[in-house]
């Protein structure tokens, strides 16, 4: 019982500290804005550890964070191999191909009003569909290795990216377009100097959505067949062996990869679209 | 442009009634381009069937005694589908649309399978797609309800408490960059080992995927009343709960519905994926898995389309409720 009481005390202490930080005079500083969520996360981890130990939860149901960390450190080579297979080969290459293809189609479709009117609703509809379901078909077509995972990712990221780019290319005011016309700008010049920069917030929105979809697609595709490595493969086999500490270690890998990927795209967005109102201080 | 011509302008009534004019305007403005794109996609699908299925149709033809262009099977195996189809255009075209286990079944085969497995089989039979769709839909619905409820509660907390805003919101965002799908098999096995099975594990995954759009939309919606409106309520001496019920909650309705639509699509994905890792015997995900094990491509495609139709119907239903409700609240856009 002592450990459970400690967990409650930890919760209270963490919450009090956060209330102090969030409502006190330092609340607006950058350090406080970073510290509050970090304290919250650490409190949760501490409570998890204490509750697992206090209630003697068996490791096949919920391993303690320290056990997961130990597995993570011990199996780092295996985890790295899975990471390369799933993230670098499957998700990243699919992400690059899918986003590039969607971008190209959007630029082409944008040239005719008719096509754009047709593609936007169809693309919006497709983006809302459970496209992960194509995974078994694509695994059948492209084999078990990373190519089929990349194909699933391509199909998954294509429509959100297409819709966002097409919508973004429309996001210029008549006044701005008229100005370009008075300068005698050609189609290409207008595209590069006015419409693409104006579309960047939308394009980055699509890219950010796609980062998460890319990882989901690559992992789900591995459930339908994969070589003997990969995050999804390791998770499904480790669950079968009830090696939940390994599963959690893979989840940590996926979480780190997902967060860093998203963070990288968000950081790039901040640099490219520094002019947008949402990035002003 | 035809779609910018005013319907009551000069000569608008000549030759056709306003209703017909409205209809033709809708056709030019929205329907015709959409139908064209859909038709183009279907045409592309039919075309793609020829090279995709060429290997099998050429094999079948040569077994039946026809002369095919590279004589030896070994040589044919080295060639791509496109080259084979170009080498034997007639045979590839004839064989492309009627194979039992085509690599890419033709749209009409999928449509026929959809029709056969929904309309011509009793909905209670395990061979009926309606039965499988219902299994998936019930898990989706439960998860969607849990996720929406949780999302709204957290959003209310975030709007009213600075601490929650600063501590929960970043983690809610991080939680979505983690592919929950990776956790799905574990959730199912762990819940099974403590005695919970059936609907709930799938619903948990659905809930996790659907709570995020709701939380983001609701926080935005609950904060959408501007300072003037909040000041007005302050001058009335409204308490915090009164401000919430009379101003913030009604103002957030459009945002809520926008996120409900996204949330439902996410919940459906969650339920389908939740069926994959456990070898479930019922549900659209199980149907996909069984199809991929036994090479029943038509079955995979029809399950896929059933999922798409299900998503479209439910999102459409939410949209109808939205229109009716916002109309009554005087907020129709």
mmCIF file of N, CA, C and O in Angstrom, chain B residues 162-242:
data_model
loop_
_atom_site.group_PDB
_atom_site.id
_atom_site.type_symbol
_atom_site.label_atom_id
_atom_site.label_comp_id
_atom_site.label_asym_id
_atom_site.label_seq_id
_atom_site.Cartn_x
_atom_site.Cartn_y
_atom_site.Cartn_z
ATOM 1 N N UNK B 162 -5.904 26.559 -16.875
ATOM 2 C CA UNK B 162 -4.621 26.858 -17.505
ATOM 3 C C UNK B 162 -3.641 25.713 -17.348
ATOM 4 O O UNK B 162 -2.882 25.394 -18.264
ATOM 5 N N UNK B 163 -3.668 25.084 -16.154
ATOM 6 C CA UNK B 163 -2.720 24.001 -15.900
ATOM 7 C C UNK B 163 -2.953 22.865 -16.874
ATOM 8 O O UNK B 163 -2.021 22.317 -17.463
ATOM 9 N N UNK B 164 -4.248 22.516 -17.052
ATOM 10 C CA UNK B 164 -4.536 21.417 -17.976
ATOM 11 C C UNK B 164 -4.146 21.790 -19.396
ATOM 12 O O UNK B 164 -3.632 20.967 -20.144
ATOM 13 N N UNK B 165 -4.404 23.047 -19.745
ATOM 14 C CA UNK B 165 -4.032 23.490 -21.084
ATOM 15 C C UNK B 165 -2.545 23.288 -21.310
ATOM 16 O O UNK B 165 -2.118 22.731 -22.327
ATOM 17 N N UNK B 166 -1.746 23.716 -20.324
ATOM 18 C CA UNK B 166 -0.298 23.651 -20.515
ATOM 19 C C UNK B 166 0.250 22.247 -20.399
ATOM 20 O O UNK B 166 1.247 21.908 -21.020
ATOM 21 N N UNK B 167 -0.398 21.391 -19.568
ATOM 22 C CA UNK B 167 0.207 20.068 -19.370
ATOM 23 C C UNK B 167 -0.403 18.989 -20.254
ATOM 24 O O UNK B 167 0.313 18.120 -20.745
ATOM 25 N N UNK B 168 -1.718 19.034 -20.496
ATOM 26 C CA UNK B 168 -2.351 17.941 -21.243
ATOM 27 C C UNK B 168 -2.213 18.131 -22.751
ATOM 28 O O UNK B 168 -1.930 17.192 -23.487
ATOM 29 N N UNK B 169 -2.391 19.374 -23.214
ATOM 30 C CA UNK B 169 -2.452 19.613 -24.653
ATOM 31 C C UNK B 169 -1.202 19.134 -25.398
ATOM 32 O O UNK B 169 -1.321 18.446 -26.407
ATOM 33 N N UNK B 170 0.029 19.463 -24.906
ATOM 34 C CA UNK B 170 1.199 18.950 -25.642
ATOM 35 C C UNK B 170 1.205 17.431 -25.720
ATOM 36 O O UNK B 170 1.552 16.860 -26.766
ATOM 37 N N UNK B 171 0.764 16.766 -24.646
ATOM 38 C CA UNK B 171 0.786 15.303 -24.672
ATOM 39 C C UNK B 171 -0.283 14.734 -25.574
ATOM 40 O O UNK B 171 -0.101 13.679 -26.188
ATOM 41 N N UNK B 172 -1.416 15.450 -25.662
ATOM 42 C CA UNK B 172 -2.450 14.999 -26.601
ATOM 43 C C UNK B 172 -1.896 15.030 -28.024
ATOM 44 O O UNK B 172 -2.163 14.133 -28.823
ATOM 45 N N UNK B 173 -1.093 16.059 -28.317
ATOM 46 C CA UNK B 173 -0.511 16.151 -29.667
ATOM 47 C C UNK B 173 0.526 15.049 -29.870
ATOM 48 O O UNK B 173 0.512 14.346 -30.881
ATOM 49 N N UNK B 174 1.396 14.869 -28.864
ATOM 50 C CA UNK B 174 2.419 13.815 -28.987
ATOM 51 C C UNK B 174 1.758 12.450 -29.138
ATOM 52 O O UNK B 174 2.195 11.613 -29.921
ATOM 53 N N UNK B 175 0.645 12.242 -28.412
ATOM 54 C CA UNK B 175 0.006 10.923 -28.439
ATOM 55 C C UNK B 175 -0.435 10.563 -29.839
ATOM 56 O O UNK B 175 -0.528 9.386 -30.182
ATOM 57 N N UNK B 176 -0.700 11.569 -30.696
ATOM 58 C CA UNK B 176 -1.153 11.241 -32.039
ATOM 59 C C UNK B 176 0.007 11.011 -32.995
ATOM 60 O O UNK B 176 -0.186 10.448 -34.073
ATOM 61 N N UNK B 177 1.195 11.463 -32.647
ATOM 62 C CA UNK B 177 2.333 11.150 -33.514
ATOM 63 C C UNK B 177 2.812 9.724 -33.254
ATOM 64 O O UNK B 177 3.567 9.172 -34.032
ATOM 65 N N UNK B 178 2.380 9.136 -32.123
ATOM 66 C CA UNK B 178 2.661 7.718 -31.891
ATOM 67 C C UNK B 178 1.668 6.923 -32.717
ATOM 68 O O UNK B 178 0.475 7.139 -32.599
ATOM 69 N N UNK B 179 2.142 6.037 -33.553
ATOM 70 C CA UNK B 179 1.167 5.232 -34.287
ATOM 71 C C UNK B 179 0.458 4.272 -33.346
ATOM 72 O O UNK B 179 0.992 3.231 -33.007
ATOM 73 N N UNK B 180 -0.745 4.633 -32.935
ATOM 74 C CA UNK B 180 -1.528 3.813 -31.996
ATOM 75 C C UNK B 180 -1.707 2.414 -32.537
ATOM 76 O O UNK B 180 -1.794 1.432 -31.802
ATOM 77 N N UNK B 181 -1.742 2.344 -33.885
ATOM 78 C CA UNK B 181 -1.925 1.058 -34.543
ATOM 79 C C UNK B 181 -0.888 0.056 -34.038
ATOM 80 O O UNK B 181 -1.151 -1.131 -33.924
ATOM 81 N N UNK B 182 0.310 0.585 -33.715
ATOM 82 C CA UNK B 182 1.353 -0.295 -33.208
ATOM 83 C C UNK B 182 0.955 -0.900 -31.875
ATOM 84 O O UNK B 182 1.364 -2.001 -31.523
ATOM 85 N N UNK B 183 0.156 -0.161 -31.116
ATOM 86 C CA UNK B 183 -0.214 -0.617 -29.783
ATOM 87 C C UNK B 183 -1.420 -1.545 -29.838
ATOM 88 O O UNK B 183 -1.684 -2.277 -28.898
ATOM 89 N N UNK B 184 -2.140 -1.505 -30.980
ATOM 90 C CA UNK B 184 -3.393 -2.240 -31.075
ATOM 91 C C UNK B 184 -3.283 -3.715 -30.680
ATOM 92 O O UNK B 184 -4.062 -4.179 -29.844
ATOM 93 N N UNK B 185 -2.312 -4.472 -31.233
ATOM 94 C CA UNK B 185 -2.285 -5.889 -30.865
ATOM 95 C C UNK B 185 -2.102 -6.084 -29.370
ATOM 96 O O UNK B 185 -2.698 -6.986 -28.778
ATOM 97 N N UNK B 186 -1.288 -5.195 -28.759
ATOM 98 C CA UNK B 186 -1.035 -5.357 -27.334
ATOM 99 C C UNK B 186 -2.290 -5.069 -26.516
ATOM 100 O O UNK B 186 -2.617 -5.809 -25.580
ATOM 101 N N UNK B 187 -2.996 -3.999 -26.885
ATOM 102 C CA UNK B 187 -4.223 -3.674 -26.157
ATOM 103 C C UNK B 187 -5.166 -4.872 -26.170
ATOM 104 O O UNK B 187 -5.729 -5.261 -25.149
ATOM 105 N N UNK B 188 -5.273 -5.489 -27.348
ATOM 106 C CA UNK B 188 -6.216 -6.600 -27.467
ATOM 107 C C UNK B 188 -5.786 -7.776 -26.604
ATOM 108 O O UNK B 188 -6.576 -8.334 -25.845
ATOM 109 N N UNK B 189 -4.478 -8.116 -26.663
ATOM 110 C CA UNK B 189 -4.008 -9.271 -25.897
ATOM 111 C C UNK B 189 -4.095 -8.998 -24.399
ATOM 112 O O UNK B 189 -4.533 -9.849 -23.616
ATOM 113 N N UNK B 190 -3.705 -7.784 -23.977
ATOM 114 C CA UNK B 190 -3.721 -7.466 -22.548
ATOM 115 C C UNK B 190 -5.149 -7.461 -22.005
ATOM 116 O O UNK B 190 -5.437 -8.047 -20.966
ATOM 117 N N UNK B 191 -6.060 -6.833 -22.735
ATOM 118 C CA UNK B 191 -7.440 -6.805 -22.263
ATOM 119 C C UNK B 191 -8.013 -8.216 -22.237
ATOM 120 O O UNK B 191 -8.777 -8.566 -21.351
ATOM 121 N N UNK B 192 -7.597 -9.030 -23.210
ATOM 122 C CA UNK B 192 -8.062 -10.421 -23.231
ATOM 123 C C UNK B 192 -7.586 -11.140 -21.976
ATOM 124 O O UNK B 192 -8.322 -11.887 -21.355
ATOM 125 N N UNK B 193 -6.311 -10.890 -21.585
ATOM 126 C CA UNK B 193 -5.753 -11.634 -20.466
ATOM 127 C C UNK B 193 -6.377 -11.205 -19.143
ATOM 128 O O UNK B 193 -6.303 -11.934 -18.168
ATOM 129 N N UNK B 194 -6.968 -10.006 -19.072
ATOM 130 C CA UNK B 194 -7.698 -9.694 -17.845
ATOM 131 C C UNK B 194 -9.198 -9.892 -18.031
ATOM 132 O O UNK B 194 -10.004 -9.397 -17.265
ATOM 133 N N UNK B 195 -9.560 -10.635 -19.066
ATOM 134 C CA UNK B 195 -10.944 -11.099 -19.154
ATOM 135 C C UNK B 195 -11.869 -10.256 -19.991
ATOM 136 O O UNK B 195 -13.065 -10.513 -20.042
ATOM 137 N N UNK B 196 -11.334 -9.217 -20.634
ATOM 138 C CA UNK B 196 -12.211 -8.403 -21.473
ATOM 139 C C UNK B 196 -11.955 -8.771 -22.922
ATOM 140 O O UNK B 196 -10.815 -8.730 -23.380
ATOM 141 N N UNK B 197 -13.002 -9.128 -23.646
ATOM 142 C CA UNK B 197 -12.811 -9.436 -25.058
ATOM 143 C C UNK B 197 -14.037 -9.056 -25.842
ATOM 144 O O UNK B 197 -15.001 -8.554 -25.274
ATOM 145 N N UNK B 198 -13.966 -9.301 -27.141
ATOM 146 C CA UNK B 198 -15.101 -8.969 -27.983
ATOM 147 C C UNK B 198 -15.036 -7.535 -28.453
ATOM 148 O O UNK B 198 -14.053 -7.104 -29.048
ATOM 149 N N UNK B 199 -16.077 -6.789 -28.116
ATOM 150 C CA UNK B 199 -16.248 -5.457 -28.648
ATOM 151 C C UNK B 199 -15.272 -4.450 -28.055
ATOM 152 O O UNK B 199 -14.728 -3.596 -28.768
ATOM 153 N N UNK B 200 -15.044 -4.550 -26.736
ATOM 154 C CA UNK B 200 -14.372 -3.462 -26.018
ATOM 155 C C UNK B 200 -12.951 -3.171 -26.506
ATOM 156 O O UNK B 200 -12.611 -2.013 -26.727
ATOM 157 N N UNK B 201 -12.080 -4.183 -26.706
ATOM 158 C CA UNK B 201 -10.711 -3.848 -27.134
ATOM 159 C C UNK B 201 -10.678 -3.065 -28.437
ATOM 160 O O UNK B 201 -9.946 -2.076 -28.555
ATOM 161 N N UNK B 202 -11.519 -3.479 -29.399
ATOM 162 C CA UNK B 202 -11.568 -2.740 -30.661
ATOM 163 C C UNK B 202 -12.058 -1.323 -30.420
ATOM 164 O O UNK B 202 -11.560 -0.358 -31.008
ATOM 165 N N UNK B 203 -13.056 -1.204 -29.527
ATOM 166 C CA UNK B 203 -13.623 0.110 -29.244
ATOM 167 C C UNK B 203 -12.583 1.017 -28.593
ATOM 168 O O UNK B 203 -12.563 2.221 -28.833
ATOM 169 N N UNK B 204 -11.695 0.428 -27.758
ATOM 170 C CA UNK B 204 -10.656 1.231 -27.111
ATOM 171 C C UNK B 204 -9.750 1.854 -28.168
ATOM 172 O O UNK B 204 -9.408 3.041 -28.112
ATOM 173 N N UNK B 205 -9.388 1.050 -29.174
ATOM 174 C CA UNK B 205 -8.522 1.573 -30.236
ATOM 175 C C UNK B 205 -9.249 2.652 -31.025
ATOM 176 O O UNK B 205 -8.701 3.712 -31.328
ATOM 177 N N UNK B 206 -10.528 2.393 -31.334
ATOM 178 C CA UNK B 206 -11.320 3.407 -32.040
ATOM 179 C C UNK B 206 -11.372 4.693 -31.230
ATOM 180 O O UNK B 206 -11.229 5.789 -31.770
ATOM 181 N N UNK B 207 -11.588 4.543 -29.926
ATOM 182 C CA UNK B 207 -11.718 5.717 -29.071
ATOM 183 C C UNK B 207 -10.422 6.521 -29.085
ATOM 184 O O UNK B 207 -10.431 7.750 -29.176
ATOM 185 N N UNK B 208 -9.294 5.814 -29.010
ATOM 186 C CA UNK B 208 -8.004 6.511 -28.985
ATOM 187 C C UNK B 208 -7.795 7.312 -30.269
ATOM 188 O O UNK B 208 -7.287 8.424 -30.244
ATOM 189 N N UNK B 209 -8.201 6.723 -31.402
ATOM 190 C CA UNK B 209 -8.001 7.435 -32.664
ATOM 191 C C UNK B 209 -8.976 8.589 -32.828
ATOM 192 O O UNK B 209 -8.663 9.572 -33.479
ATOM 193 N N UNK B 210 -10.185 8.468 -32.233
ATOM 194 C CA UNK B 210 -11.189 9.496 -32.520
ATOM 195 C C UNK B 210 -11.189 10.620 -31.498
ATOM 196 O O UNK B 210 -11.811 11.649 -31.728
ATOM 197 N N UNK B 211 -10.493 10.472 -30.360
ATOM 198 C CA UNK B 211 -10.615 11.538 -29.355
ATOM 199 C C UNK B 211 -9.827 12.768 -29.754
ATOM 200 O O UNK B 211 -10.200 13.885 -29.408
ATOM 201 N N UNK B 212 -8.770 12.579 -30.539
ATOM 202 C CA UNK B 212 -7.907 13.727 -30.830
ATOM 203 C C UNK B 212 -8.567 14.794 -31.704
ATOM 204 O O UNK B 212 -8.545 15.975 -31.355
ATOM 205 N N UNK B 213 -9.191 14.413 -32.839
ATOM 206 C CA UNK B 213 -9.878 15.447 -33.621
ATOM 207 C C UNK B 213 -10.918 16.188 -32.789
ATOM 208 O O UNK B 213 -11.078 17.400 -32.915
ATOM 209 N N UNK B 214 -11.616 15.445 -31.898
ATOM 210 C CA UNK B 214 -12.658 16.077 -31.093
ATOM 211 C C UNK B 214 -12.042 17.081 -30.121
ATOM 212 O O UNK B 214 -12.531 18.194 -29.960
ATOM 213 N N UNK B 215 -10.950 16.705 -29.491
ATOM 214 C CA UNK B 215 -10.344 17.587 -28.493
ATOM 215 C C UNK B 215 -9.852 18.858 -29.178
ATOM 216 O O UNK B 215 -10.090 19.976 -28.691
ATOM 217 N N UNK B 216 -9.205 18.717 -30.329
ATOM 218 C CA UNK B 216 -8.683 19.895 -31.018
ATOM 219 C C UNK B 216 -9.822 20.801 -31.466
ATOM 220 O O UNK B 216 -9.816 22.013 -31.233
ATOM 221 N N UNK B 217 -10.872 20.180 -32.082
ATOM 222 C CA UNK B 217 -11.991 20.968 -32.571
ATOM 223 C C UNK B 217 -12.744 21.652 -31.449
ATOM 224 O O UNK B 217 -13.115 22.823 -31.549
ATOM 225 N N UNK B 218 -12.969 20.919 -30.341
ATOM 226 C CA UNK B 218 -13.747 21.486 -29.250
ATOM 227 C C UNK B 218 -12.994 22.616 -28.546
ATOM 228 O O UNK B 218 -13.608 23.602 -28.137
ATOM 229 N N UNK B 219 -11.681 22.469 -28.368
ATOM 230 C CA UNK B 219 -10.925 23.553 -27.735
ATOM 231 C C UNK B 219 -11.047 24.812 -28.584
ATOM 232 O O UNK B 219 -11.323 25.905 -28.091
ATOM 233 N N UNK B 220 -10.914 24.630 -29.895
ATOM 234 C CA UNK B 220 -11.065 25.770 -30.796
ATOM 235 C C UNK B 220 -12.475 26.346 -30.695
ATOM 236 O O UNK B 220 -12.664 27.564 -30.615
ATOM 237 N N UNK B 221 -13.476 25.446 -30.686
ATOM 238 C CA UNK B 221 -14.869 25.898 -30.670
ATOM 239 C C UNK B 221 -15.244 26.586 -29.376
ATOM 240 O O UNK B 221 -15.896 27.625 -29.384
ATOM 241 N N UNK B 222 -14.803 26.006 -28.252
ATOM 242 C CA UNK B 222 -15.164 26.604 -26.962
ATOM 243 C C UNK B 222 -14.478 27.950 -26.773
ATOM 244 O O UNK B 222 -14.922 28.775 -25.988
ATOM 245 N N UNK B 223 -13.384 28.160 -27.499
ATOM 246 C CA UNK B 223 -12.704 29.452 -27.402
ATOM 247 C C UNK B 223 -13.141 30.408 -28.497
ATOM 248 O O UNK B 223 -12.622 31.519 -28.595
ATOM 249 N N UNK B 224 -14.098 29.970 -29.361
ATOM 250 C CA UNK B 224 -14.432 30.810 -30.507
ATOM 251 C C UNK B 224 -15.257 32.059 -30.171
ATOM 252 O O UNK B 224 -15.232 33.001 -30.945
ATOM 253 N N UNK B 225 -16.026 32.110 -29.041
ATOM 254 C CA UNK B 225 -16.733 33.360 -28.754
ATOM 255 C C UNK B 225 -15.721 34.496 -28.572
ATOM 256 O O UNK B 225 -14.714 34.310 -27.888
ATOM 257 N N UNK B 226 -16.006 35.659 -29.191
ATOM 258 C CA UNK B 226 -14.989 36.711 -29.089
ATOM 259 C C UNK B 226 -15.198 37.533 -27.817
ATOM 260 O O UNK B 226 -16.166 37.365 -27.079
ATOM 261 N N UNK B 227 -14.265 38.436 -27.580
ATOM 262 C CA UNK B 227 -14.228 39.174 -26.326
ATOM 263 C C UNK B 227 -15.529 39.939 -26.106
ATOM 264 O O UNK B 227 -16.033 40.022 -24.987
ATOM 265 N N UNK B 228 -16.096 40.469 -27.199
ATOM 266 C CA UNK B 228 -17.319 41.252 -27.086
ATOM 267 C C UNK B 228 -18.447 40.414 -26.489
ATOM 268 O O UNK B 228 -19.153 40.856 -25.580
ATOM 269 N N UNK B 229 -18.605 39.184 -27.001
ATOM 270 C CA UNK B 229 -19.681 38.327 -26.506
ATOM 271 C C UNK B 229 -19.450 37.945 -25.050
ATOM 272 O O UNK B 229 -20.380 37.941 -24.240
ATOM 273 N N UNK B 230 -18.180 37.636 -24.720
ATOM 274 C CA UNK B 230 -17.869 37.274 -23.339
ATOM 275 C C UNK B 230 -18.130 38.467 -22.422
ATOM 276 O O UNK B 230 -18.669 38.313 -21.321
ATOM 277 N N UNK B 231 -17.771 39.676 -22.893
ATOM 278 C CA UNK B 231 -18.001 40.874 -22.093
ATOM 279 C C UNK B 231 -19.488 41.086 -21.858
ATOM 280 O O UNK B 231 -19.911 41.467 -20.762
ATOM 281 N N UNK B 232 -20.293 40.836 -22.896
ATOM 282 C CA UNK B 232 -21.741 41.023 -22.759
ATOM 283 C C UNK B 232 -22.266 40.143 -21.633
ATOM 284 O O UNK B 232 -23.005 40.599 -20.771
ATOM 285 N N UNK B 233 -21.852 38.863 -21.651
ATOM 286 C CA UNK B 233 -22.322 37.956 -20.604
ATOM 287 C C UNK B 233 -21.811 38.402 -19.240
ATOM 288 O O UNK B 233 -22.509 38.267 -18.233
ATOM 289 N N UNK B 234 -20.588 38.975 -19.211
ATOM 290 C CA UNK B 234 -20.057 39.459 -17.943
ATOM 291 C C UNK B 234 -20.904 40.617 -17.422
ATOM 292 O O UNK B 234 -21.186 40.701 -16.220
ATOM 293 N N UNK B 235 -21.358 41.491 -18.337
ATOM 294 C CA UNK B 235 -22.198 42.601 -17.877
ATOM 295 C C UNK B 235 -23.550 42.106 -17.396
ATOM 296 O O UNK B 235 -24.177 42.741 -16.566
ATOM 297 N N UNK B 236 -24.012 40.951 -17.923
ATOM 298 C CA UNK B 236 -25.257 40.377 -17.404
ATOM 299 C C UNK B 236 -25.037 39.734 -16.040
ATOM 300 O O UNK B 236 -25.976 39.223 -15.453
ATOM 301 N N UNK B 237 -23.794 39.651 -15.608
ATOM 302 C CA UNK B 237 -23.484 38.988 -14.349
ATOM 303 C C UNK B 237 -23.581 37.475 -14.448
ATOM 304 O O UNK B 237 -23.907 36.796 -13.481
ATOM 305 N N UNK B 238 -23.289 36.922 -15.660
ATOM 306 C CA UNK B 238 -23.394 35.479 -15.835
ATOM 307 C C UNK B 238 -22.247 34.782 -15.112
ATOM 308 O O UNK B 238 -21.109 35.263 -15.126
ATOM 309 N N UNK B 239 -22.574 33.644 -14.482
ATOM 310 C CA UNK B 239 -21.523 32.872 -13.824
ATOM 311 C C UNK B 239 -20.766 32.062 -14.882
ATOM 312 O O UNK B 239 -21.156 32.017 -16.045
ATOM 313 N N UNK B 240 -19.703 31.389 -14.441
ATOM 314 C CA UNK B 240 -18.909 30.604 -15.385
ATOM 315 C C UNK B 240 -19.724 29.481 -16.033
ATOM 316 O O UNK B 240 -19.659 29.302 -17.251
ATOM 317 N N UNK B 241 -20.484 28.702 -15.214
ATOM 318 C CA UNK B 241 -21.316 27.664 -15.851
ATOM 319 C C UNK B 241 -22.331 28.244 -16.822
ATOM 320 O O UNK B 241 -22.578 27.667 -17.886
ATOM 321 N N UNK B 242 -22.915 29.381 -16.465
ATOM 322 C CA UNK B 242 -23.901 29.982 -17.372
ATOM 323 C C UNK B 242 -23.241 30.386 -18.690
ATOM 324 O O UNK B 242 -23.787 30.147 -19.764
#
